[in-house]
Coordinates of C-alpha atoms and ligand atoms in Angstrom, one line a residue:
M1 CA -26.1 23.3 -32.5
L2 CA -27.9 21.3 -35.2
L3 CA -28.6 17.7 -34.3
P4 CA -28.4 15.0 -37.0
A5 CA -31.9 13.9 -38.1
S6 CA -31.5 10.4 -36.7
L7 CA -30.5 11.7 -33.3
F8 CA -33.4 14.0 -33.4
C9 CA -35.8 11.1 -34.0
L10 CA -34.2 9.1 -31.2
L11 CA -34.5 12.1 -28.8
Q12 CA -38.1 12.3 -29.8
A13 CA -38.5 8.7 -28.9
W14 CA -37.0 9.4 -25.5
F15 CA -39.3 12.4 -24.9
A16 CA -42.1 9.9 -25.2
L17 CA -40.4 7.6 -22.8
A18 CA -39.3 10.3 -20.4
D19 CA -40.6 13.7 -19.5
T20 CA -37.2 15.3 -19.6
P21 CA -34.6 15.2 -22.4
P22 CA -31.6 13.0 -21.6
T23 CA -28.8 14.8 -19.8
Q24 CA -25.3 14.9 -21.3
L25 CA -22.6 13.3 -19.2
S26 CA -19.6 15.6 -19.4
L27 CA -16.1 14.3 -20.5
N28 CA -13.4 13.5 -17.9
S29 CA -15.7 13.7 -15.0
L30 CA -17.3 11.5 -12.4
H31 CA -21.1 11.4 -12.1
A32 CA -22.7 10.1 -8.9
F33 CA -26.3 8.9 -8.9
S34 CA -28.2 8.2 -5.7
A35 CA -30.6 6.0 -7.6
A36 CA -32.5 6.5 -10.9
T37 CA -36.2 6.9 -10.9
L38 CA -36.8 6.1 -14.6
N39 CA -36.4 2.7 -16.1
P40 CA -34.4 2.9 -18.3
T41 CA -32.6 6.2 -17.7
M42 CA -30.8 7.6 -20.8
Y43 CA -27.8 9.9 -20.9
T44 CA -26.0 11.2 -24.0
L45 CA -22.2 10.8 -24.0
P46 CA -19.6 13.2 -25.2
V47 CA -18.1 12.5 -28.6
S48 CA -14.4 12.2 -28.7
T49 CA -11.5 11.6 -31.2
N50 CA -9.7 9.5 -28.5
P51 CA -11.3 6.2 -27.4
L52 CA -13.8 6.9 -24.7
S53 CA -13.9 5.0 -21.5
I54 CA -17.2 4.6 -19.6
S55 CA -16.8 3.0 -16.2
V56 CA -19.4 2.2 -13.7
A57 CA -19.2 1.3 -10.0
L58 CA -22.0 0.3 -7.6
C59 CA -21.8 2.1 -4.3
S60 CA -24.0 -0.2 -2.3
Y61 CA -24.7 -3.9 -1.8
A62 CA -25.8 -5.8 -4.9
T63 CA -29.5 -6.4 -4.9
S64 CA -31.2 -9.4 -6.4
N65 CA -32.1 -7.2 -9.3
P66 CA -28.9 -5.3 -10.0
P67 CA -28.7 -2.3 -12.5
R68 CA -27.5 -3.0 -16.0
F69 CA -25.7 -0.6 -18.2
F70 CA -25.7 -0.4 -22.0
V71 CA -24.0 1.9 -24.5
A72 CA -24.5 2.6 -28.2
N73 CA -22.1 4.5 -30.3
D74 CA -24.4 5.1 -33.3
S75 CA -27.8 6.8 -33.3
T76 CA -29.9 4.1 -35.0
T77 CA -30.4 1.8 -32.0
T78 CA -31.6 2.4 -28.5
P79 CA -29.2 0.4 -26.3
G80 CA -30.8 -2.2 -24.0
P81 CA -31.3 -5.9 -23.5
N82 CA -33.5 -6.2 -26.6
T83 CA -31.0 -4.6 -28.9
L84 CA -27.9 -6.2 -27.5
G85 CA -26.1 -8.1 -30.2
Q86 CA -27.0 -5.5 -32.8
P87 CA -24.0 -3.5 -34.2
N88 CA -22.7 -0.7 -32.0
V89 CA -24.6 -1.8 -28.9
Y90 CA -22.6 -3.0 -25.9
E91 CA -23.3 -3.9 -22.3
I92 CA -21.0 -2.7 -19.6
E93 CA -20.9 -5.8 -17.4
L94 CA -20.1 -5.5 -13.8
N95 CA -17.6 -8.1 -12.5
T96 CA -17.4 -9.6 -9.0
T97 CA -16.0 -6.3 -7.6
A98 CA -19.1 -4.5 -8.8
L99 CA -17.0 -2.6 -11.3
G100 CA -17.4 -2.4 -15.1
A101 CA -15.8 -0.5 -17.9
W102 CA -16.2 -0.2 -21.7
T103 CA -13.6 1.5 -23.9
G104 CA -14.3 2.2 -27.6
D105 CA -14.9 4.7 -30.3
M106 CA -17.5 7.4 -29.7
L107 CA -16.7 9.4 -32.8
N108 CA -20.0 11.1 -33.5
F109 CA -22.6 9.8 -31.2
G110 CA -22.9 8.1 -27.9
V111 CA -25.7 7.2 -25.4
L112 CA -25.8 5.3 -22.1
A113 CA -28.9 3.5 -21.0
I114 CA -29.3 2.4 -17.4
Y115 CA -31.9 -0.3 -16.5
N116 CA -33.2 -1.3 -13.1
A117 CA -31.2 1.3 -11.2
T118 CA -34.0 2.2 -8.9
Q119 CA -32.4 0.6 -5.8
S120 CA -28.7 1.2 -5.9
P121 CA -26.6 4.3 -5.8
F122 CA -23.8 4.2 -8.4
E123 CA -21.2 6.2 -10.2
V124 CA -20.4 6.6 -13.9
G125 CA -17.0 7.9 -15.0
V126 CA -16.6 9.3 -18.6
S127 CA -13.0 9.7 -19.7
D128 CA -10.9 9.9 -22.9
N129 CA -7.8 8.9 -20.8
G130 CA -8.6 5.4 -19.6
P131 CA -11.3 4.2 -17.2
I132 CA -11.9 6.4 -14.2
H133 CA -12.9 3.4 -12.1
Q134 CA -10.1 0.7 -12.0
F135 CA -8.4 -1.9 -10.0
L136 CA -4.7 -1.1 -9.6
D137 CA -1.8 -3.5 -9.2
T138 CA 0.1 -1.6 -6.5
L139 CA -0.5 -2.5 -2.9
P140 CA -0.7 -0.6 0.4
L141 CA 2.0 -1.6 2.9
L142 CA 1.8 -2.8 6.5
G143 CA 4.1 -1.2 9.0
D144 CA 3.1 -3.2 12.1
T145 CA 0.3 -3.9 14.6
T146 CA -0.2 -3.8 18.3
T147 CA -3.2 -5.1 20.3
N148 CA -5.6 -2.5 18.8
Q149 CA -3.5 -0.3 16.5
V150 CA -2.0 -0.5 13.1
L151 CA 0.6 1.5 11.1
L152 CA -0.2 1.4 7.4
F153 CA 1.2 3.1 4.3
S154 CA -0.4 3.9 0.9
P155 CA 1.1 2.5 -2.2
P156 CA 4.2 4.6 -3.3
F157 CA 4.1 7.5 -5.7
S158 CA 6.5 10.3 -6.8
P159 CA 9.8 8.4 -6.4
P160 CA 12.5 10.8 -5.3
S161 CA 15.2 11.7 -7.8
I162 CA 18.4 11.0 -5.9
S163 CA 21.5 12.2 -7.6
Q164 CA 24.7 10.2 -6.9
P165 CA 27.4 12.4 -5.4
T166 CA 30.5 12.8 -7.5
Y167 CA 34.2 13.2 -6.9
P168 CA 35.8 15.5 -5.8
N169 CA 32.9 16.8 -3.9
Y170 CA 31.6 13.5 -2.7
T171 CA 29.1 14.4 0.0
L172 CA 27.1 11.7 1.6
P173 CA 23.8 12.3 3.4
S174 CA 24.3 13.4 7.0
A175 CA 23.7 10.9 9.8
N176 CA 20.6 12.8 10.7
L177 CA 19.0 12.3 7.3
T178 CA 17.0 15.0 5.7
F179 CA 14.3 14.1 3.1
P180 CA 14.1 15.8 -0.3
S181 CA 11.2 18.2 -0.4
E182 CA 7.7 16.6 -0.5
P183 CA 5.9 16.4 -3.8
S184 CA 3.9 19.5 -4.4
S185 CA 0.7 17.7 -5.5
P186 CA 0.9 14.3 -4.0
S187 CA -1.4 11.5 -5.2
D188 CA -4.6 11.4 -3.2
W189 CA -4.9 8.2 -1.2
A190 CA -7.4 6.8 1.4
L191 CA -7.5 3.5 3.1
F192 CA -10.5 1.3 3.9
I193 CA -9.9 -1.2 6.7
A194 CA -12.5 -3.9 7.7
P195 CA -12.4 -7.1 9.7
T196 CA -11.8 -9.8 7.1
S197 CA -14.5 -12.2 8.4
S198 CA -17.2 -9.6 8.8
P199 CA -20.2 -10.8 6.8
A200 CA -21.2 -7.2 6.0
F201 CA -17.8 -6.7 4.5
A202 CA -17.7 -9.9 2.5
S203 CA -20.5 -8.8 0.2
L204 CA -19.5 -5.1 0.1
P205 CA -18.6 -4.0 -3.5
R206 CA -14.9 -3.4 -3.8
T207 CA -15.4 0.1 -5.1
G208 CA -14.3 3.4 -3.7
C209 CA -17.8 4.8 -3.3
A210 CA -19.1 1.7 -1.6
M211 CA -16.2 1.7 0.9
R212 CA -16.6 5.4 1.6
A213 CA -20.4 4.8 2.2
A214 CA -19.9 1.8 4.4
A215 CA -17.3 3.4 6.8
G216 CA -18.5 3.6 10.3
N217 CA -20.7 0.5 9.8
V218 CA -18.4 -2.0 8.3
G219 CA -14.9 -0.5 8.8
F220 CA -12.8 2.6 8.7
Y221 CA -12.3 4.9 5.7
K222 CA -9.2 7.1 6.4
T223 CA -8.4 9.9 3.9
S224 CA -5.0 11.6 3.6
S225 CA -6.3 14.3 5.9
N226 CA -6.7 11.7 8.7
S227 CA -3.1 10.6 8.1
E228 CA 0.2 11.3 9.8
G229 CA 1.4 12.9 6.5
L230 CA 3.8 11.8 3.8
W231 CA 6.8 9.6 4.5
L232 CA 9.7 8.6 2.3
R233 CA 10.2 5.1 3.6
D234 CA 12.3 3.7 0.7
S235 CA 13.3 4.5 -2.8
D236 CA 10.0 3.3 -4.2
G237 CA 8.6 6.7 -3.4
W238 CA 6.5 8.8 -1.0
R239 CA 3.6 7.2 0.8
W240 CA 0.9 8.5 3.0
Q241 CA 1.2 7.1 6.5
W242 CA -1.6 6.2 8.9
F243 CA -1.5 5.4 12.6
I244 CA -4.9 3.9 13.4
N245 CA -6.4 3.1 16.9
G246 CA -9.5 1.3 17.9
L247 CA -9.0 -2.2 16.4
T248 CA -10.0 -5.5 18.0
P249 CA -7.3 -7.8 19.4
Q250 CA -6.3 -10.9 17.5
T251 CA -8.4 -10.1 14.5
N252 CA -7.6 -10.5 10.8
Y253 CA -8.3 -7.2 8.9
T254 CA -8.4 -6.5 5.2
V255 CA -7.0 -3.2 3.8
Y256 CA -7.8 -1.6 0.4
G257 CA -6.2 1.6 -0.9
V258 CA -8.4 4.1 -2.7
T259 CA -6.9 6.8 -4.9
N260 CA -9.0 9.7 -6.2
G261 CA -12.1 8.1 -4.7
T262 CA -12.4 5.7 -7.6
Q263 CA -9.3 3.5 -8.2
V264 CA -8.9 0.7 -5.7
S265 CA -5.7 -1.2 -4.8
G266 CA -5.3 -4.3 -2.7
P267 CA -6.2 -6.1 -0.7
I268 CA -3.6 -6.7 1.9
Y269 CA -4.3 -8.4 5.3
F270 CA -2.9 -7.9 8.8
V271 CA -3.6 -9.5 12.2
T272 CA -3.7 -7.5 15.5
K273 CA -1.8 -8.8 18.5
S274 CA -3.2 -10.3 21.7
A275 CA -4.1 -8.2 24.7
A276 CA -0.8 -9.2 26.4
F277 CA 1.3 -7.5 23.7
A278 CA 3.3 -4.7 25.4
C279 CA 5.5 -3.1 22.8
T280 CA 4.9 0.3 21.0
I281 CA 5.0 1.1 17.3
V282 CA 8.0 3.4 16.5
Y283 CA 7.7 5.4 13.3
S284 CA 8.5 8.7 11.7
V285 CA 12.2 8.5 12.7
P286 CA 13.9 10.7 10.2
F287 CA 17.3 9.0 10.5
C288 CA 15.8 5.5 10.3
P289 CA 13.1 6.0 7.6
S290 CA 12.3 2.3 7.4
V291 CA 11.7 1.8 11.1
A292 CA 7.9 1.4 11.3
Y293 CA 7.2 -1.4 13.7
A294 CA 6.6 -2.3 17.3
A295 CA 9.7 -2.1 19.6
P296 CA 10.2 -2.7 23.3
L297 CA 10.1 1.0 24.4
P298 CA 8.0 2.3 27.2
N299 CA 5.4 4.8 26.1
S300 CA 3.7 7.6 28.0
D301 CA 1.0 8.0 25.4
P302 CA 0.0 4.5 24.0
A303 CA -2.6 6.0 21.6
A304 CA 0.1 7.9 19.7
G305 CA 2.9 5.4 19.4
I306 CA 6.5 6.7 19.4
T307 CA 7.9 9.1 16.8
G308 CA 11.5 10.1 16.3
S309 CA 11.4 13.1 18.5
M310 CA 10.0 11.1 21.4
L311 CA 12.9 8.6 21.5
P312 CA 15.3 8.7 24.5
D313 CA 18.1 11.2 23.8
N314 CA 20.9 8.9 24.5
M315 CA 19.5 6.3 22.1
T316 CA 19.3 8.8 19.3
E317 CA 22.7 10.3 20.0
N318 CA 24.3 6.9 20.0
L319 CA 22.7 5.9 16.8
L320 CA 23.6 9.1 15.0
S321 CA 27.2 9.0 16.4
G322 CA 27.5 5.4 15.1
M323 CA 26.2 6.5 11.7
A324 CA 28.5 9.5 11.6
N325 CA 31.6 7.5 12.6
F326 CA 30.9 4.9 9.9
T327 CA 30.5 7.7 7.3
V328 CA 33.8 9.2 8.4
M329 CA 35.5 5.8 8.1
L330 CA 33.9 5.2 4.7
T331 CA 35.1 8.5 3.3
T332 CA 38.7 7.8 4.1
L333 CA 38.3 6.1 0.7
A334 CA 38.3 8.6 -2.1
C335 CA 34.7 7.8 -2.8
G336 CA 33.7 8.3 -6.5
R337 CA 37.4 7.9 -7.6
D338 CA 38.8 4.8 -5.9
L339 CA 36.1 2.5 -7.1
Y340 CA 36.0 -0.7 -5.1
S341 CA 33.3 -2.3 -7.2
P342 CA 31.8 -1.8 -10.6
L343 CA 28.3 -2.2 -9.1
V344 CA 28.1 -0.3 -5.9
T345 CA 29.2 3.0 -4.5
C346 CA 30.0 4.6 -1.1
A347 CA 26.4 6.0 -1.1
D348 CA 25.0 2.5 -1.5
C349 CA 27.2 1.3 1.3
Q350 CA 26.1 4.1 3.6
A351 CA 22.4 3.5 2.8
A352 CA 22.7 -0.3 3.4
Y353 CA 24.6 0.3 6.7
R354 CA 21.9 2.8 7.8
T355 CA 19.1 0.2 7.2
W356 CA 21.0 -2.5 9.0
L357 CA 22.0 -0.3 12.0
C358 CA 18.4 0.9 12.4
L359 CA 17.1 -2.7 12.3
V360 CA 19.6 -3.9 14.9
S361 CA 19.2 -0.8 17.1
F362 CA 15.4 -1.1 17.3
P363 CA 14.5 -4.7 18.0
R364 CA 11.1 -5.7 16.7
C365 CA 8.5 -7.2 18.9
T366 CA 6.1 -9.8 17.8
E367 CA 4.1 -12.8 19.0
Y368 CA 4.1 -16.5 18.2
P369 CA 1.5 -16.7 15.4
T370 CA -1.7 -18.5 16.5
S371 CA -2.0 -21.7 14.5
S372 CA -5.6 -21.1 13.4
T373 CA -6.1 -18.9 10.4
T374 CA -9.5 -18.2 9.0
S375 CA -11.1 -21.2 7.3
A376 CA -12.4 -18.9 4.5
S377 CA -8.9 -18.5 3.2
S378 CA -7.8 -19.2 -0.3
N379 CA -7.1 -22.8 -1.4
S380 CA -3.9 -21.9 -3.2
T381 CA -1.2 -24.4 -2.1
S382 CA 1.5 -21.7 -2.0
T383 CA -0.2 -19.6 0.7
A384 CA -1.2 -22.7 2.6
S385 CA 2.4 -23.9 2.8
L386 CA 3.8 -20.4 3.6
A387 CA 1.5 -20.1 6.5
Q388 CA 3.2 -23.1 8.1
V389 CA 6.7 -21.5 8.0
T390 CA 7.7 -20.3 11.5
P391 CA 9.0 -16.8 11.6
A392 CA 12.5 -16.0 13.0
L393 CA 11.5 -15.6 16.6
Q394 CA 13.6 -15.3 19.8
V395 CA 12.5 -14.6 23.3
Q396 CA 14.4 -11.6 24.7
D397 CA 15.4 -11.1 28.4
A398 CA 14.3 -7.6 29.2
A399 CA 16.9 -7.3 31.8
N400 CA 19.8 -7.7 29.3
P401 CA 18.9 -5.8 26.1
R402 CA 21.1 -6.2 23.1
N403 CA 21.3 -2.5 22.6
P404 CA 22.4 -1.0 25.9
Y405 CA 20.8 2.3 25.0
L406 CA 17.4 0.8 24.9
P407 CA 15.5 2.1 28.0
A408 CA 14.5 -0.5 30.6
F409 CA 11.4 -2.5 29.5
S410 CA 9.2 -4.1 32.0
E411 CA 8.8 -7.5 30.5
N412 CA 10.4 -10.1 28.3
Y413 CA 9.2 -10.1 24.8
T414 CA 9.4 -12.2 21.6
A415 CA 11.7 -10.5 19.0
L416 CA 11.3 -10.9 15.3
L417 CA 15.0 -11.1 14.2
P418 CA 16.3 -9.0 11.3
C419 CA 16.6 -10.9 8.0
I420 CA 20.2 -12.0 7.4
E421 CA 19.9 -10.4 3.9
M422 CA 19.9 -7.0 5.6
C423 CA 23.4 -7.8 6.9
N424 CA 24.6 -9.3 3.7
A425 CA 23.5 -6.2 1.8
V426 CA 26.0 -4.2 3.8
D427 CA 28.7 -6.8 3.2
R428 CA 28.1 -6.6 -0.5
A429 CA 27.7 -2.8 -0.8
C430 CA 30.7 -1.8 1.3
P431 CA 34.5 -1.8 0.7
P432 CA 36.2 -4.7 2.3
F433 CA 38.7 -2.5 4.3
L434 CA 35.8 -1.5 6.6
G435 CA 35.9 -5.1 7.9
F436 CA 32.1 -5.4 8.1
A437 CA 31.3 -9.1 8.3
C438 CA 28.1 -11.0 8.8
P439 CA 27.9 -14.3 10.7
K440 CA 28.0 -17.4 8.5
P441 CA 24.5 -18.9 7.9
Q442 CA 25.7 -22.4 8.7
Y443 CA 27.2 -21.3 12.1
T444 CA 26.0 -18.5 14.4
A445 CA 23.8 -16.4 12.1
S446 CA 20.5 -17.8 13.3
W447 CA 21.3 -16.7 16.8
S448 CA 20.7 -13.1 15.8
Y449 CA 19.2 -13.2 12.3
G450 CA 16.4 -14.8 10.3
V451 CA 18.2 -17.2 8.0
G452 CA 16.8 -19.0 5.0
Y453 CA 13.6 -17.0 4.4
I454 CA 14.6 -14.7 1.4
D455 CA 17.8 -16.4 0.3
S456 CA 18.4 -20.1 0.8
G457 CA 21.3 -19.6 3.2
E458 CA 23.7 -21.5 0.9
K459 CA 26.9 -19.6 0.5
G460 CA 26.6 -16.9 -2.2
E461 CA 23.1 -18.0 -3.2
V462 CA 20.6 -15.3 -3.8
G463 CA 17.0 -16.3 -3.6
G464 CA 15.7 -19.8 -3.0
G465 CA 14.6 -19.2 0.6
S466 CA 11.6 -20.8 2.1
T467 CA 9.3 -17.8 1.7
G468 CA 11.2 -15.6 -0.8
T469 CA 10.1 -12.6 1.2
A470 CA 10.4 -11.0 4.6
A471 CA 6.6 -10.4 4.7
D472 CA 3.7 -11.0 2.4
R473 CA 0.4 -9.4 1.6
W474 CA -1.6 -12.0 3.7
G475 CA -0.2 -10.5 6.9
N476 CA 2.6 -13.1 7.5
V477 CA 5.9 -11.6 8.7
Y478 CA 8.9 -13.9 8.7
C479 CA 11.9 -11.7 9.5
N480 CA 12.5 -8.0 9.9
A481 CA 13.6 -6.1 6.8
G482 CA 13.4 -2.5 5.8
G483 CA 13.5 -0.5 2.6
F484 CA 16.3 2.0 2.1
L485 CA 17.0 5.1 0.0
Ligands
NAG501 C1 -18.4 1.7 -31.9 O1 -17.3 1.2 -31.1 C2 -16.7 0.0 -31.6 C3 -15.7 -0.4 -30.6 O2 -14.7 0.6 -30.4 C4 -16.1 0.4 -33.0 O3 -15.5 -0.8 -33.5 C5 -17.2 0.9 -33.9 O4 -16.6 1.3 -35.1 C6 -17.9 2.1 -33.3 N1 -19.0 2.5 -34.1 C7 -19.2 3.7 -34.5 C8 -20.4 4.0 -35.4 O5 -18.4 4.6 -34.2
NAG502 C1 -35.3 -5.4 -14.5 O1 -35.9 -6.1 -13.5 C2 -37.0 -6.9 -13.8 C3 -37.6 -7.5 -12.6 O2 -37.8 -6.5 -11.6 C4 -36.6 -7.9 -14.8 O3 -37.7 -8.7 -15.2 C5 -35.9 -7.3 -16.0 O4 -35.4 -8.3 -16.9 C6 -34.8 -6.4 -15.6 N1 -34.2 -5.7 -16.7 C7 -33.0 -5.9 -17.1 C8 -32.6 -5.0 -18.3 O5 -32.2 -6.7 -16.6
NAG503 C1 -13.4 -5.6 -12.7 O1 -13.5 -4.6 -13.7 C2 -12.6 -3.5 -13.6 C3 -12.9 -2.5 -14.7 O2 -12.9 -3.2 -15.9 C4 -11.2 -4.0 -13.6 O3 -10.3 -2.9 -13.4 C5 -11.0 -5.0 -12.5 O4 -9.7 -5.6 -12.6 C6 -12.0 -6.2 -12.6 N1 -11.9 -7.0 -11.4 C7 -11.9 -8.3 -11.5 C8 -11.8 -9.0 -10.2 O5 -12.0 -8.9 -12.5
NAG504 C1 29.3 19.8 -2.4 O1 28.1 19.2 -2.6 C2 27.1 19.6 -1.6 C3 25.9 18.8 -1.8 O2 25.8 18.2 -3.0 C4 26.8 21.1 -1.8 O3 25.9 21.5 -0.8 C5 28.2 21.8 -1.6 O4 27.9 23.2 -1.9 C6 29.2 21.3 -2.6 N1 30.5 21.9 -2.2 C7 31.3 22.4 -3.2 C8 32.6 22.9 -2.7 O5 31.1 22.3 -4.4
NAG505 C1 17.6 15.9 13.0 O1 17.1 16.8 12.0 C2 15.8 17.3 12.3 C3 15.3 18.1 11.2 O2 16.3 18.5 10.3 C4 15.9 18.1 13.6 O3 14.6 18.6 13.9 C5 16.4 17.2 14.7 O4 16.6 18.0 15.9 C6 17.7 16.6 14.3 N1 18.0 15.6 15.4 C7 19.2 15.6 16.0 C8 19.3 14.6 17.0 O5 20.1 16.3 15.7
NAG506 C1 -9.5 12.5 -10.0 O1 -10.9 12.6 -10.3 C2 -11.3 13.9 -10.8 C3 -12.8 13.8 -11.0 O2 -13.4 13.4 -9.8 C4 -10.6 14.1 -12.1 O3 -10.9 15.4 -12.6 C5 -9.1 14.0 -12.0 O4 -8.4 14.1 -13.2 C6 -8.7 12.6 -11.4 N1 -7.3 12.6 -11.1 C7 -6.5 11.5 -11.4 C8 -5.1 11.6 -11.1 O5 -7.0 10.5 -11.9
NAG507 C1 32.2 7.6 17.4 O1 33.5 8.1 17.5 C2 33.7 8.9 18.7 C3 35.2 9.4 18.6 O2 36.1 8.4 18.3 C4 33.5 8.0 19.9 O3 33.7 8.7 21.1 C5 32.1 7.4 19.9 O4 31.9 6.5 21.0 C6 31.8 6.7 18.6 N1 30.4 6.4 18.5 C7 30.0 5.1 18.5 C8 28.5 4.9 18.5 O5 30.8 4.2 18.5
NAG508 C1 -6.1 -13.2 7.0 O1 -7.2 -13.6 6.3 C2 -6.9 -13.9 4.9 C3 -8.2 -14.2 4.2 O2 -8.9 -15.2 4.9 C4 -5.9 -15.1 4.8 O3 -5.6 -15.4 3.5 C5 -4.7 -14.7 5.6 O4 -3.8 -15.8 5.6 C6 -5.0 -14.2 7.0 N1 -3.8 -13.7 7.6 C7 -3.2 -14.2 8.7 C8 -1.9 -13.6 9.1 O5 -3.7 -15.1 9.3
NAG509 C1 -10.1 -23.2 -5.3 O1 -11.2 -24.1 -5.2 C2 -12.2 -23.8 -6.2 C3 -13.4 -24.7 -5.9 O2 -13.1 -25.8 -5.2 C4 -11.6 -24.1 -7.6 O3 -12.5 -23.7 -8.6 C5 -10.4 -23.1 -7.7 O4 -9.7 -23.4 -9.0 C6 -9.4 -23.4 -6.6 N1 -8.3 -22.4 -6.7 C7 -7.0 -22.7 -6.6 C8 -6.1 -21.6 -6.7 O5 -6.7 -23.8 -6.4
NAG510 C1 20.1 6.8 28.8 O1 19.4 7.8 29.5 C2 18.6 7.3 30.5 C3 17.7 8.5 31.1 O2 18.4 9.7 30.9 C4 19.4 6.7 31.6 O3 18.6 6.2 32.7 C5 20.2 5.6 31.0 O4 21.1 5.0 31.9 C6 21.0 6.0 29.8 N1 21.6 4.8 29.1 C7 22.8 4.7 28.8 C8 23.3 3.5 28.2 O5 23.6 5.7 29.0
NAG511 C1 12.8 -12.9 31.5 O1 13.6 -14.0 31.2 C2 14.7 -14.3 32.1 C3 15.5 -15.4 31.5 O2 14.8 -16.4 30.9 C4 14.0 -14.7 33.4 O3 15.1 -15.0 34.3 C5 13.2 -13.5 33.9 O4 12.6 -13.9 35.1 C6 12.2 -13.1 32.9 N1 11.6 -11.9 33.3 C7 10.3 -11.6 33.3 C8 9.8 -10.3 33.7 O5 9.5 -12.5 33.0

């Protein structure tokens, strides 16, 4: 290959500067550097007809003398602090998360110059398809916590394609739900979990490589191979599911999701329970996909939680029988032909009923929130006022469980009541002849439901509740809700 004369001259200049010619960084790949020895270190960049994205991420704590990254997309100037401001020279500035990206034309020439990188390991991504390093909008999801455990989900991906059944062969999912087949190449996700107030975590760059490197010292880095596998919790899509042991009681933790090692999502927060918390996390229940929280069930292996196959047989049988009976009743209607609503179908009704039945069959345990939250919290007025809203709590007498099929539990516990909206969803989605009715908000509803959190509780009003949500990313949980298919 013949080099243009100007490039040749520039390369000559570099030979003088460095003993080795600059390395070419290949397109659509990630380049990891432990630390550069030369100052500056030069790399040639691939040329591309599409806009080229160069992204950089620091993989270790910022030093007082952080590395600086410059690109040039023509051959007449050596990029660096002295030529910045000249045409076709750009600095890739790192922001507070120690991430930086530049996207632009690299039609016939490109060079990257790295200054002062002698102390920090870092990564450079070169792509013609958007920056390799990015911050994403999607969030991981909290299942629930115990004293020293947490159940967490990755952000969703690969939403299932669910085809509505049609008349005359209107077949609803069976009571013992079976998932569609798992995506053949699921998105790669990992989680990073660290105590929110840890000083070592506060200054850690929010980059995938820094979190990976800090694991063991500052927090946990759990890849999909450390997970409990894929779970289809709701119609948003598949998620990786992690059941994690070894946390500290009554501690606020921060969680980031990391996909492909480079793209970071989050944070979300959660708080572990006190040492007195006695309930067990129930998850991976195929017929109740959105049950992923602590319930008053005795557990022979506390480190593993309780999965669907470990539930007491008569509890499972009763729930499946209730689900099957409801489905039989529902299909006395000619579903798909005798439309009872322009908006909802028998399948919507069955799904809403399943979510509701699961939430009321598995009570959710919680604790009264401790009044003190960390002082380092944000000063936004909305989160401050939300933190003062009391969740829908009710102390339960263990001797008289609401669900008679719940096995005996040794102690009274504080229940987090289901959100009334979960009941209203069934009411709205199901044909009136089924006679499903929810208690009225102004009368008895608050005896068994969380009222006024998502919806205001005024008759027929959707929205306008005190929190607008059942749970938020800060780790506050107000009432029990679930996703459904
Ligand atoms: C360098 O990139 C900028 C930003 O994309 C573009 O406007 C400019 O035309 C490019 N210069 C050359 C020589 O390609
Ligand atoms: C590199 O670090 C030195 C101090 O060690 C500083 O004087 C210089 O300005 C830095 N270079 C760049 C490009 O920031
Ligand atoms: C930091 O820069 C990256 C890459 O440009 C971007 O995705 C991210 O949103 C930025 N973060 C902040 C906090 O500005
Ligand atoms: C009815 O639909 C189900 C599921 O969609 C399918 O398995 C079954 O073969 C269909 N039955 C008839 C008679 O078409
Ligand atoms: C529900 O289905 C799963 C998988 O299809 C099966 O392993 C399990 O035994 C079934 N449970 C019951 C109670 O029938
Ligand atoms: C993940 O990163 C690799 C390089 O490390 C890249 O080849 C691949 O395209 C990336 N995948 C996605 C989905 O971004
Ligand atoms: C479902 O119906 C059968 C037959 O009518 C009945 O024996 C059973 O108790 C019902 N299941 C539930 C949970 O109500
Ligand atoms: C956890 O800490 C974060 C950051 O300080 C704070 O915003 C959040 O409210 C805390 N969560 C709880 C449930 O205390
Ligand atoms: C939080 O406080 C800082 C400094 O007091 C201020 O700059 C910032 O705008 C405040 N943020 C909000 C969301 O009020
Ligand atoms: C469920 O099964 C357990 C153990 O087999 C039994 O002790 C309990 O009485 C049963 N509960 C009901 C409501 O039948
Ligand atoms: C549970 O609460 C009931 C009713 O308040 C009380 O009578 C009972 O002693 C409590 N049981 C335990 C184990 O604390």
